[in-house]
Amino acid sequence: MTYKNCYYCKQKCNLHFKSSNKSSNKNFNFASTEINTYESEIKPDLYICNKCEIIFSEFVDEKFENNYRDVLDDLYIEQIDNKKTYFKNIVNKFSNFIKKSHDILELGSYYGAFGSEIKDKVNTYTGVELSSHACDYAKKKFYLNVQNTSIYNFFEINQNKFDIIFMFDVLEHLDDPSSILNLCSKNLKTNGILIFSTMNMNSLMAKATGKYYPWIIPMHKFYFTNKSVEKYLSKNNLKLNKIIGDVRIISLEYLFLKISQKISVLKPIYSFIVKFKKLKNTTVKFSLFDINIYLASKNN
């Protein structure tokens, strides 16, 4: 049996999933829209801590922060209109919680798709993003207030508190998710709200695919269930109030590009779709029912 010490409690943890693929290629792709063929990607071993109720990667002790600084994601920019539509729907879903008087913070604001949709609906919007390319794009394209720094550095110098903090597909990337949740809690105003998304490892999709689950990738260091999300929120003075299934809006071209990287027999379908502009730009709602959006409130 293979063991690894838990990142948090340091007790020995059992192997949860043995990697489905160990490639000699060590050039990890840290872009949000990372595209790898199955043959070239690395699938890390995952471990589970029965005490902390968290699942973590074999790369948990490696520091990835600097790798995100140089990310340039042209494919995301190509899909920026679809990303904006997706985030417009997110804003609408949470419209009851968003007020014109609110000061908003987004951690991991990337190319500004969410910020562009919410900035005119609130008092102030602040983004925090490590990628200098994404940060510059968000500033120039959407005129957003985005700071090109780490989350830790931002909170060290930040003097303001926020009504709502958003994190979309960020928690699983962090070197220490619990410490970031703690910083979020401390930097929320009274009755403040934290809204974030991440994979649910107890979802049918994650359980059915096991070690082949497509979101087991090197850049994802921690994996959660609804139960462990609630536990880590409570640990950091936050209360889980609501869970919503996440539904993405993507083009057919992007959908079949992603799928064909994993299932090679579908590549002819992708090649057919890209020949027709109207077809490849057609957008669809897509969900594997494995990603949730969590809403938590600060315990005052």
GROMACS .gro file of C-alpha atoms in nm, residues 12 16 22 25 62 86 101 120 151-152 189 197 202 216 218 222 235 261 276-277:
model
   20
   12LYS     CA    1  -0.063   0.881   0.676
   16HIS     CA    2  -0.725   0.701  -0.344
   22LYS     CA    3   0.230   0.839  -1.618
   25ASN     CA    4   0.643   1.473  -2.033
   62GLU     CA    5   0.505   2.153  -0.492
   86TYR     CA    6  -2.184   3.210  -1.891
  101SER     CA    7  -2.395   4.936  -0.305
  120ASP     CA    8  -2.179   4.801  -1.362
  151ILE     CA    9  -0.392   3.633  -0.325
  152TYR     CA   10  -0.161   3.638  -0.021
  189LYS     CA   11  -1.785   4.259   0.581
  197SER     CA   12  -1.703   2.680  -0.769
  202ASN     CA   13  -1.886   1.252  -0.491
  216ILE     CA   14  -0.766   1.488  -1.239
  218PRO     CA   15  -0.149   1.823  -1.232
  222PHE     CA   16  -0.696   1.951  -0.395
  235LYS     CA   17  -1.326   2.558   1.006
  261GLN     CA   18  -0.846   1.517  -2.713
  276PHE     CA   19  -1.868   2.550  -4.098
  277LYS     CA   20  -1.852   2.885  -3.920
   0.00000   0.00000   0.00000
